[in-house]
């Protein structure tokens, strides 16, 4: 599988700080690619660099293995985090204007717009002014404008922020549909559950650096080593004493009525059987299983490291 | 190019289809006409009220010779001053009492006006003039010259200066300094307003795009330079449309409406003046002032008007492009209009200087200061336009236009650089120093 975007050693400095420090990523064609990272990590700058809004100080961006140029812009659809439309314009007129800027003919743009408006059930908005729309409504219009010219590459910056759960679901479905139609989707987010559901690849950016990159499944397997959850009934204190120095306790939830639970990390050189017998000796054990960590856990651990 | 076209179209439609644009475009000329006619109209209303002045003339010389007009009516009164005053205060339409002393011819200061309401300079001068004339005549009569009345009538003269330009062959027709300086002032005003208002419009619209966050969507599709040019040209087209509509209205007015309203004999003389006849002679024949006649002649000369309007449009577009690019750069570098005040000083100061110099054009359209200000690009659109009606050599206009358009190119290049950086700057208010750094970036 070839890469649609290759970013090579991108560095971007602003007067006060470095936004991107030698960041390299490869985005495979046809993937849904998540850019994760805390606020201010440099996600938006990376996205702006990919679609040529800002130029990097050093490094380069390849689009389909060739340095990206202005004409490639028509093959990209971009939905910025800070969404905006001309407030005084009518919805239809504005969508038409933006679509034509993307290189569509007036006729073609009208046809596709009508189709999308019907698809979203918003035909009645055509002659409304943008300032009369709610934020969520305006976002739908912007989504349509972003995907209308059927770009090979779609970039969404924080697409789920500001959407209610129903519309967020709709958006997820649309993203998966676009992927099935052959588009590549990049999006940045802090919403980890959405990453698990729809991303195949991720890159984690923290403090201007790429700290983790790869397939979601691989990352989870790699980082999922040796975390176990334990359910039991019995003396929590005694158990903690026994476990001290043997393994690391990540979570400890004590319950007086039902089962208490633990989440522990066992070092690779430690024998799992001995830990199991240790627990079994001190309390009434009900369950001892390995857990695959959520992206959330990986995210938090990676950022802490 | 396609993108610039699309953007121009959007900017243009957004403004021209607005009700407020249509209304101002049509109402503005009407308002101008009304404003011009206002003094006359006001006079008309004031005229409706004639002021009666009772005259107590102890000398008996002045009162019979005071001539009343529509506004002031003199009535000779035989009462004593105190009685007349009482009567005056009781009668509503009586404006006051004029008391003239016995020895008025020897002592011209022995005249007093008592009024029931505040008087005006105009009335006082009007009365004083009349009394003066009577006294002068009386004093002349004292010399016992024969046929003194006839002689006095013949001596009276009033002078109007008809001016001719001799330095240019093609324009041997009379030019009227007053008419051309008034037209020049109006044009200067027009340019001043359009540069300030439409320039501000460009700035506001860039700020709006920035705060509504549409910019990022736009910039991911089109180059910032295309956005900047599209916006400036789009709004320039709006301004040009407005001025063209006004121009057409003015030409229509002068070609169709004015001739229809004007008395036939005057129209005839106006046409003769346009054909090169002697203004002074015609003026005397028709009993109108030659100033008036030449002004009429140039107002009714449609070709001349079209030439002026054409040149004005060239300056309007050039000046607008120059200023608009600066306004756009300022708009791009701030978040809100309030933050722009300090920066807009850089732009408003030259506009105001130009406006002040325009006042001096009235005095002398060819003084060195005026000449240089009509060459320097930042003031030339306003100052030169004010000079044009007085007749300016073609080379001066050509030079100043070339300078203007050349500096527009430089300014747009700089503005585009500032614009490109400014539109993604949020938060801190940039200073001139920051802008300079962005320019070199």
Coordinates of N, CA, C and O in Angstrom, one line a residue, chain B residues 261-383:
Chain B
X261 N -35.3 72.7 -18.8 CA -35.8 73.6 -17.7 C -35.4 75.1 -18.0 O -36.0 76.0 -17.5
X262 N -34.3 75.2 -18.8 CA -33.8 76.6 -18.9 C -34.6 77.4 -19.9 O -35.0 76.9 -20.9
X263 N -34.7 78.7 -19.6 CA -35.3 79.6 -20.6 C -34.6 79.6 -21.9 O -33.4 79.5 -22.0
X264 N -35.4 79.6 -23.0 CA -34.9 79.4 -24.3 C -33.7 80.4 -24.7 O -32.7 80.0 -25.2
X265 N -33.9 81.7 -24.3 CA -32.9 82.7 -24.7 C -31.6 82.4 -24.1 O -30.5 82.5 -24.7
X266 N -31.6 82.0 -22.8 CA -30.4 81.7 -22.1 C -29.7 80.5 -22.6 O -28.5 80.4 -22.9
X267 N -30.5 79.5 -22.9 CA -30.0 78.2 -23.5 C -29.3 78.6 -24.8 O -28.2 78.1 -25.1
X268 N -29.9 79.4 -25.6 CA -29.3 79.9 -26.8 C -28.0 80.5 -26.6 O -27.0 80.1 -27.3
X269 N -27.9 81.4 -25.7 CA -26.6 82.1 -25.4 C -25.6 81.1 -24.9 O -24.4 81.2 -25.3
X270 N -26.0 80.1 -24.1 CA -25.1 79.1 -23.6 C -24.5 78.4 -24.7 O -23.3 78.1 -24.8
X271 N -25.4 78.0 -25.7 CA -24.9 77.3 -26.8 C -23.9 78.1 -27.6 O -22.9 77.6 -28.2
X272 N -24.2 79.4 -27.7 CA -23.2 80.3 -28.4 C -21.9 80.4 -27.7 O -20.9 80.4 -28.3
X273 N -22.0 80.4 -26.4 CA -20.7 80.4 -25.6 C -19.9 79.2 -25.9 O -18.7 79.2 -26.1
X274 N -20.6 78.0 -25.9 CA -19.9 76.8 -26.2 C -19.3 76.8 -27.5 O -18.3 76.2 -27.8
X275 N -20.0 77.5 -28.5 CA -19.4 77.6 -29.8 C -18.3 78.6 -29.9 O -17.7 78.8 -31.0
X276 N -18.0 79.3 -28.8 CA -16.9 80.2 -28.8 C -17.2 81.7 -28.9 O -16.4 82.5 -29.2
X277 N -18.5 82.0 -28.7 CA -18.9 83.4 -28.8 C -18.4 84.2 -27.6 O -17.9 83.7 -26.6
X278 N -18.4 85.5 -27.7 CA -17.9 86.4 -26.6 C -18.9 86.4 -25.4 O -20.0 86.8 -25.5
X279 N -18.4 85.9 -24.4 CA -19.2 85.7 -23.2 C -19.7 87.1 -22.7 O -20.9 87.3 -22.4
X280 N -18.8 88.0 -22.6 CA -19.2 89.3 -22.0 C -20.3 90.0 -22.7 O -21.3 90.5 -22.1
X281 N -20.2 89.9 -24.0 CA -21.2 90.6 -24.9 C -22.6 89.9 -24.7 O -23.6 90.6 -24.4
X282 N -22.6 88.6 -24.7 CA -23.8 87.8 -24.6 C -24.4 88.1 -23.2 O -25.6 88.2 -23.1
X283 N -23.6 88.1 -22.2 CA -24.0 88.3 -20.8 C -24.8 89.6 -20.7 O -25.8 89.7 -20.1
X284 N -24.2 90.7 -21.3 CA -24.9 92.0 -21.3 C -26.2 91.9 -22.0 O -27.2 92.5 -21.5
X285 N -26.2 91.2 -23.2 CA -27.5 91.2 -23.9 C -28.5 90.5 -23.1 O -29.7 90.9 -23.1
X286 N -28.2 89.4 -22.5 CA -29.2 88.6 -21.8 C -29.4 89.0 -20.3 O -30.2 88.5 -19.6
X287 N -28.6 90.0 -19.9 CA -28.7 90.5 -18.5 C -28.5 89.4 -17.5 O -29.3 89.3 -16.6
X288 N -27.5 88.6 -17.7 CA -27.1 87.6 -16.7 C -25.6 87.8 -16.5 O -24.9 88.4 -17.3
X289 N -25.1 87.3 -15.4 CA -23.7 87.5 -15.1 C -22.9 86.5 -16.0 O -23.3 85.4 -16.3
X290 N -21.7 87.0 -16.5 CA -20.9 86.2 -17.4 C -20.5 84.9 -16.7 O -20.3 83.8 -17.3
X291 N -20.2 85.0 -15.3 CA -19.8 83.9 -14.5 C -20.8 82.8 -14.7 O -20.5 81.6 -15.0
X292 N -22.1 83.2 -14.5 CA -23.2 82.2 -14.6 C -23.2 81.6 -16.0 O -23.4 80.4 -16.1
X293 N -23.0 82.4 -17.0 CA -23.1 81.9 -18.3 C -22.0 80.9 -18.6 O -22.3 79.8 -19.2
X294 N -20.8 81.2 -18.2 CA -19.7 80.2 -18.5 C -19.9 78.9 -17.7 O -19.6 77.8 -18.1
X295 N -20.4 79.1 -16.4 CA -20.6 77.9 -15.6 C -21.6 77.0 -16.3 O -21.5 75.8 -16.4
X296 N -22.7 77.7 -16.7 CA -23.7 76.9 -17.4 C -23.2 76.2 -18.7 O -23.5 75.1 -18.9
X297 N -22.3 77.0 -19.4 CA -21.8 76.4 -20.6 C -21.0 75.2 -20.3 O -21.1 74.2 -21.0
X298 N -20.2 75.2 -19.2 CA -19.4 74.0 -19.0 C -20.2 72.9 -18.4 O -20.0 71.7 -18.6
X299 N -21.3 73.2 -17.7 CA -22.1 72.2 -17.1 C -22.9 71.5 -18.2 O -23.2 70.3 -18.1
X300 N -23.2 72.3 -19.3 CA -24.0 71.7 -20.3 C -23.2 71.0 -21.4 O -23.7 70.4 -22.3
X301 N -21.9 71.1 -21.3 CA -21.0 70.6 -22.3 C -20.8 69.1 -21.9 O -19.9 68.7 -21.2
X302 N -21.6 68.2 -22.5 CA -21.6 66.8 -22.1 C -20.2 66.2 -22.4 O -19.8 65.4 -21.6
X303 N -19.6 66.5 -23.5 CA -18.3 65.9 -23.8 C -17.3 66.2 -22.7 O -16.6 65.4 -22.2
X304 N -17.2 67.5 -22.3 CA -16.3 68.0 -21.3 C -16.6 67.2 -20.0 O -15.7 66.8 -19.3
X305 N -17.9 67.1 -19.7 CA -18.3 66.4 -18.4 C -17.8 64.9 -18.5 O -17.2 64.4 -17.5
X306 N -18.0 64.3 -19.6 CA -17.6 62.9 -19.7 C -16.1 62.7 -19.6 O -15.7 61.8 -18.9
X307 N -15.4 63.7 -20.1 CA -13.9 63.7 -20.0 C -13.5 63.8 -18.5 O -12.7 63.0 -18.0
X308 N -14.1 64.7 -17.8 CA -13.8 64.9 -16.4 C -14.2 63.6 -15.6 O -13.4 63.1 -14.9
X309 N -15.4 63.1 -15.9 CA -15.8 61.9 -15.2 C -14.9 60.7 -15.5 O -14.5 59.9 -14.6
X310 N -14.4 60.6 -16.7 CA -13.5 59.5 -17.1 C -12.2 59.6 -16.3 O -11.7 58.6 -15.7
X311 N -11.6 60.8 -16.3 CA -10.4 61.0 -15.5 C -10.6 60.7 -14.0 O -9.8 60.1 -13.4
X312 N -11.7 61.2 -13.5 CA -12.0 61.0 -12.1 C -12.0 59.5 -11.8 O -11.5 59.0 -10.8
X313 N -12.6 58.7 -12.7 CA -12.7 57.3 -12.5 C -11.3 56.7 -12.5 O -11.1 55.8 -11.6
X314 N -10.4 57.1 -13.4 CA -9.1 56.6 -13.3 C -8.4 56.8 -12.0 O -7.8 56.0 -11.4
X315 N -8.6 58.1 -11.5 CA -8.0 58.4 -10.2 C -8.7 57.6 -9.1 O -8.1 57.2 -8.1
X316 N -10.0 57.5 -9.2 CA -10.7 56.8 -8.2 C -10.2 55.4 -8.0 O -9.9 54.9 -7.0
X317 N -10.1 54.7 -9.2 CA -9.7 53.3 -9.2 C -8.3 53.2 -8.6 O -8.0 52.4 -7.7
X318 N -7.4 54.0 -9.2 CA -6.0 54.0 -8.8 C -5.8 54.3 -7.3 O -5.2 53.5 -6.5
X319 N -6.5 55.4 -6.8 CA -6.4 55.8 -5.4 C -7.0 54.7 -4.5 O -6.4 54.4 -3.5
X320 N -8.1 54.2 -5.0 CA -8.7 53.2 -4.2 C -7.9 51.9 -4.0 O -7.7 51.4 -2.9
X321 N -7.3 51.5 -5.2 CA -6.5 50.3 -5.1 C -5.3 50.5 -4.1 O -5.0 49.6 -3.3
X322 N -4.7 51.7 -4.2 CA -3.6 52.0 -3.3 C -4.0 51.9 -1.9 O -3.4 51.2 -1.1
X323 N -5.0 52.7 -1.6 CA -5.4 52.7 -0.2 C -6.0 51.4 0.3 O -5.8 51.0 1.4
X324 N -6.8 50.8 -0.6 CA -7.5 49.5 -0.1 C -6.4 48.5 0.2 O -6.6 47.7 1.2
X325 N -5.3 48.4 -0.5 CA -4.3 47.4 -0.2 C -3.7 47.7 1.2 O -3.5 46.8 2.0
X326 N -3.6 49.0 1.6 CA -3.1 49.3 2.9 C -4.1 48.9 4.0 O -3.8 48.4 5.0
X327 N -5.4 49.3 3.7 CA -6.4 49.0 4.6 C -6.5 47.5 4.8 O -6.8 47.0 6.0
X328 N -6.4 46.7 3.8 CA -6.5 45.3 3.9 C -5.4 44.7 4.8 O -5.6 43.9 5.6
X329 N -4.2 45.3 4.6 CA -3.1 44.8 5.4 C -3.3 45.1 6.9 O -3.1 44.2 7.7
X330 N -3.9 46.3 7.2 CA -4.2 46.6 8.5 C -5.3 45.7 9.1 O -5.2 45.1 10.2
X331 N -6.3 45.5 8.3 CA -7.4 44.6 8.7 C -6.9 43.2 9.0 O -7.3 42.5 9.9
X332 N -5.9 42.7 8.2 CA -5.4 41.4 8.4 C -4.6 41.2 9.7 O -4.5 40.1 10.2
X333 N -4.1 42.4 10.2 CA -3.2 42.2 11.3 C -3.9 42.4 12.6 O -3.2 42.3 13.7
X334 N -5.2 42.8 12.6 CA -5.8 42.9 13.9 C -7.0 42.0 14.0 O -7.4 41.4 13.0
X335 N -7.6 41.8 15.3 CA -8.7 41.0 15.5 C -10.0 41.7 15.4 O -11.0 41.2 15.0
X336 N -10.0 43.0 15.9 CA -11.2 43.8 16.0 C -10.9 45.1 15.4 O -9.8 45.6 15.5
X337 N -12.0 45.8 15.0 CA -11.9 47.1 14.4 C -11.3 48.1 15.4 O -10.5 49.0 15.0
X338 N -11.6 47.9 16.7 CA -11.1 48.9 17.7 C -9.6 48.8 17.7 O -8.9 49.9 18.0
X339 N -9.0 47.6 17.5 CA -7.6 47.5 17.6 C -6.9 48.2 16.4 O -5.7 48.4 16.5
X340 N -7.6 48.5 15.4 CA -7.0 49.0 14.2 C -6.7 50.5 14.2 O -6.0 51.0 13.4
X341 N -7.3 51.2 15.2 CA -7.3 52.7 15.2 C -5.9 53.2 15.1 O -5.6 54.1 14.3
X342 N -5.0 52.7 15.9 CA -3.6 53.2 15.9 C -3.0 53.0 14.5 O -2.3 53.9 14.0
X343 N -3.2 51.9 13.9 CA -2.6 51.6 12.6 C -3.3 52.4 11.5 O -2.6 52.8 10.5
X344 N -4.6 52.6 11.6 CA -5.2 53.3 10.5 C -4.7 54.8 10.4 O -4.9 55.4 9.3
X345 N -4.2 55.3 11.5 CA -3.6 56.6 11.4 C -2.7 56.8 10.2 O -2.7 57.8 9.5
X346 N -1.9 55.7 10.0 CA -0.9 55.8 8.9 C -1.6 56.0 7.6 O -1.1 56.7 6.7
X347 N -2.8 55.6 7.5 CA -3.6 55.7 6.2 C -4.4 57.0 6.2 O -4.5 57.7 5.2
X348 N -5.0 57.3 7.4 CA -5.9 58.5 7.3 C -5.2 59.8 7.3 O -5.7 60.7 6.7
X349 N -4.0 59.8 7.8 CA -3.2 61.1 7.8 C -3.0 61.6 6.3 O -3.4 62.8 6.0
X350 N -2.5 60.8 5.4 CA -2.4 61.3 4.0 C -3.7 61.7 3.4 O -3.8 62.7 2.7
X351 N -4.7 61.0 3.7 CA -6.0 61.3 3.2 C -6.5 62.7 3.6 O -6.9 63.6 2.9
X352 N -6.3 63.0 4.9 CA -6.7 64.2 5.5 C -5.8 65.4 4.9 O -6.3 66.4 4.6
X353 N -4.5 65.1 4.9 CA -3.6 66.1 4.3 C -4.1 66.5 2.9 O -4.2 67.7 2.5
X354 N -4.4 65.5 2.1 CA -4.8 65.7 0.7 C -6.1 66.6 0.7 O -6.3 67.5 -0.1
X355 N -7.0 66.2 1.7 CA -8.2 67.0 1.8 C -8.0 68.4 2.1 O -8.6 69.3 1.5
X356 N -7.1 68.7 3.0 CA -6.8 70.1 3.4 C -6.2 70.8 2.2 O -6.5 72.0 1.9
X357 N -5.3 70.1 1.5 CA -4.6 70.8 0.3 C -5.7 71.1 -0.8 O -5.6 72.1 -1.5
X358 N -6.7 70.3 -0.8 CA -7.8 70.5 -1.8 C -8.4 71.9 -1.6 O -8.8 72.6 -2.5
X359 N -8.5 72.3 -0.3 CA -9.0 73.6 0.0 C -8.2 74.7 -0.7 O -8.7 75.8 -1.1
X360 N -6.9 74.4 -0.8 CA -6.0 75.4 -1.3 C -6.1 75.5 -2.9 O -5.7 76.4 -3.5
X361 N -6.6 74.4 -3.4 CA -6.7 74.4 -4.9 C -7.6 75.5 -5.3 O -7.5 76.1 -6.3
X362 N -8.6 75.8 -4.5 CA -9.6 76.8 -4.8 C -8.9 78.2 -5.0 O -9.2 79.0 -5.9
X363 N -7.9 78.4 -4.1 CA -7.1 79.7 -4.2 C -6.3 79.7 -5.4 O -6.3 80.8 -6.1
X364 N -5.5 78.7 -5.6 CA -4.6 78.7 -6.8 C -4.3 77.2 -7.2 O -3.6 76.5 -6.5
X365 N -4.9 76.8 -8.3 CA -4.8 75.4 -8.7 C -3.4 75.1 -9.2 O -3.1 73.9 -9.5
X366 N -2.5 76.1 -9.3 CA -1.1 75.8 -9.8 C 0.0 76.1 -8.8 O 1.1 76.2 -9.3
X367 N -0.3 76.3 -7.6 CA 0.7 76.6 -6.6 C 1.6 75.4 -6.4 O 1.2 74.3 -6.7
X368 N 2.9 75.6 -6.0 CA 3.9 74.5 -5.9 C 3.3 73.4 -5.0 O 3.4 72.2 -5.3
X369 N 2.8 73.8 -3.8 CA 2.3 72.8 -2.9 C 1.2 71.9 -3.5 O 1.3 70.7 -3.5
X370 N 0.3 72.6 -4.2 CA -0.8 71.9 -4.8 C -0.2 71.0 -5.9 O -0.6 69.8 -6.1
X371 N 0.7 71.5 -6.7 CA 1.3 70.7 -7.8 C 1.9 69.4 -7.3 O 1.7 68.4 -7.8
X372 N 2.8 69.6 -6.2 CA 3.5 68.4 -5.8 C 2.5 67.4 -5.1 O 2.7 66.2 -5.2
X373 N 1.5 67.9 -4.4 CA 0.6 67.0 -3.8 C -0.2 66.3 -4.8 O -0.7 65.2 -4.6
X374 N -0.3 66.9 -6.0 CA -1.1 66.2 -7.1 C -0.2 65.2 -7.8 O -0.6 64.5 -8.7
X375 N 1.1 65.2 -7.5 CA 2.0 64.2 -8.1 C 2.3 63.0 -7.1 O 2.4 61.9 -7.5
X376 N 2.4 63.3 -5.8 CA 2.7 62.3 -4.8 C 1.5 61.3 -4.7 O 0.4 61.7 -4.6
X377 N 1.8 60.0 -4.9 CA 0.7 59.1 -5.0 C -0.4 59.1 -3.9 O -1.5 58.9 -4.2
X378 N 0.1 59.3 -2.7 CA -0.9 59.2 -1.6 C -1.9 60.3 -1.6 O -3.0 60.2 -1.1
X379 N -1.5 61.5 -2.1 CA -2.4 62.6 -2.1 C -3.0 62.9 -3.5 O -4.0 63.6 -3.6
X380 N -2.3 62.4 -4.5 CA -2.7 62.8 -5.8 C -4.1 62.5 -6.2 O -4.7 63.3 -6.9
X381 N -4.7 61.3 -5.8 CA -6.0 61.1 -6.3 C -7.0 62.2 -5.9 O -7.8 62.7 -6.7
X382 N -6.9 62.7 -4.7 CA -7.8 63.7 -4.2 C -7.5 65.1 -4.8 O -8.3 65.8 -5.3
X383 N -6.2 65.4 -4.7 CA -5.8 66.8 -5.1 C -5.9 67.0 -6.6 O -6.4 68.0 -7.0

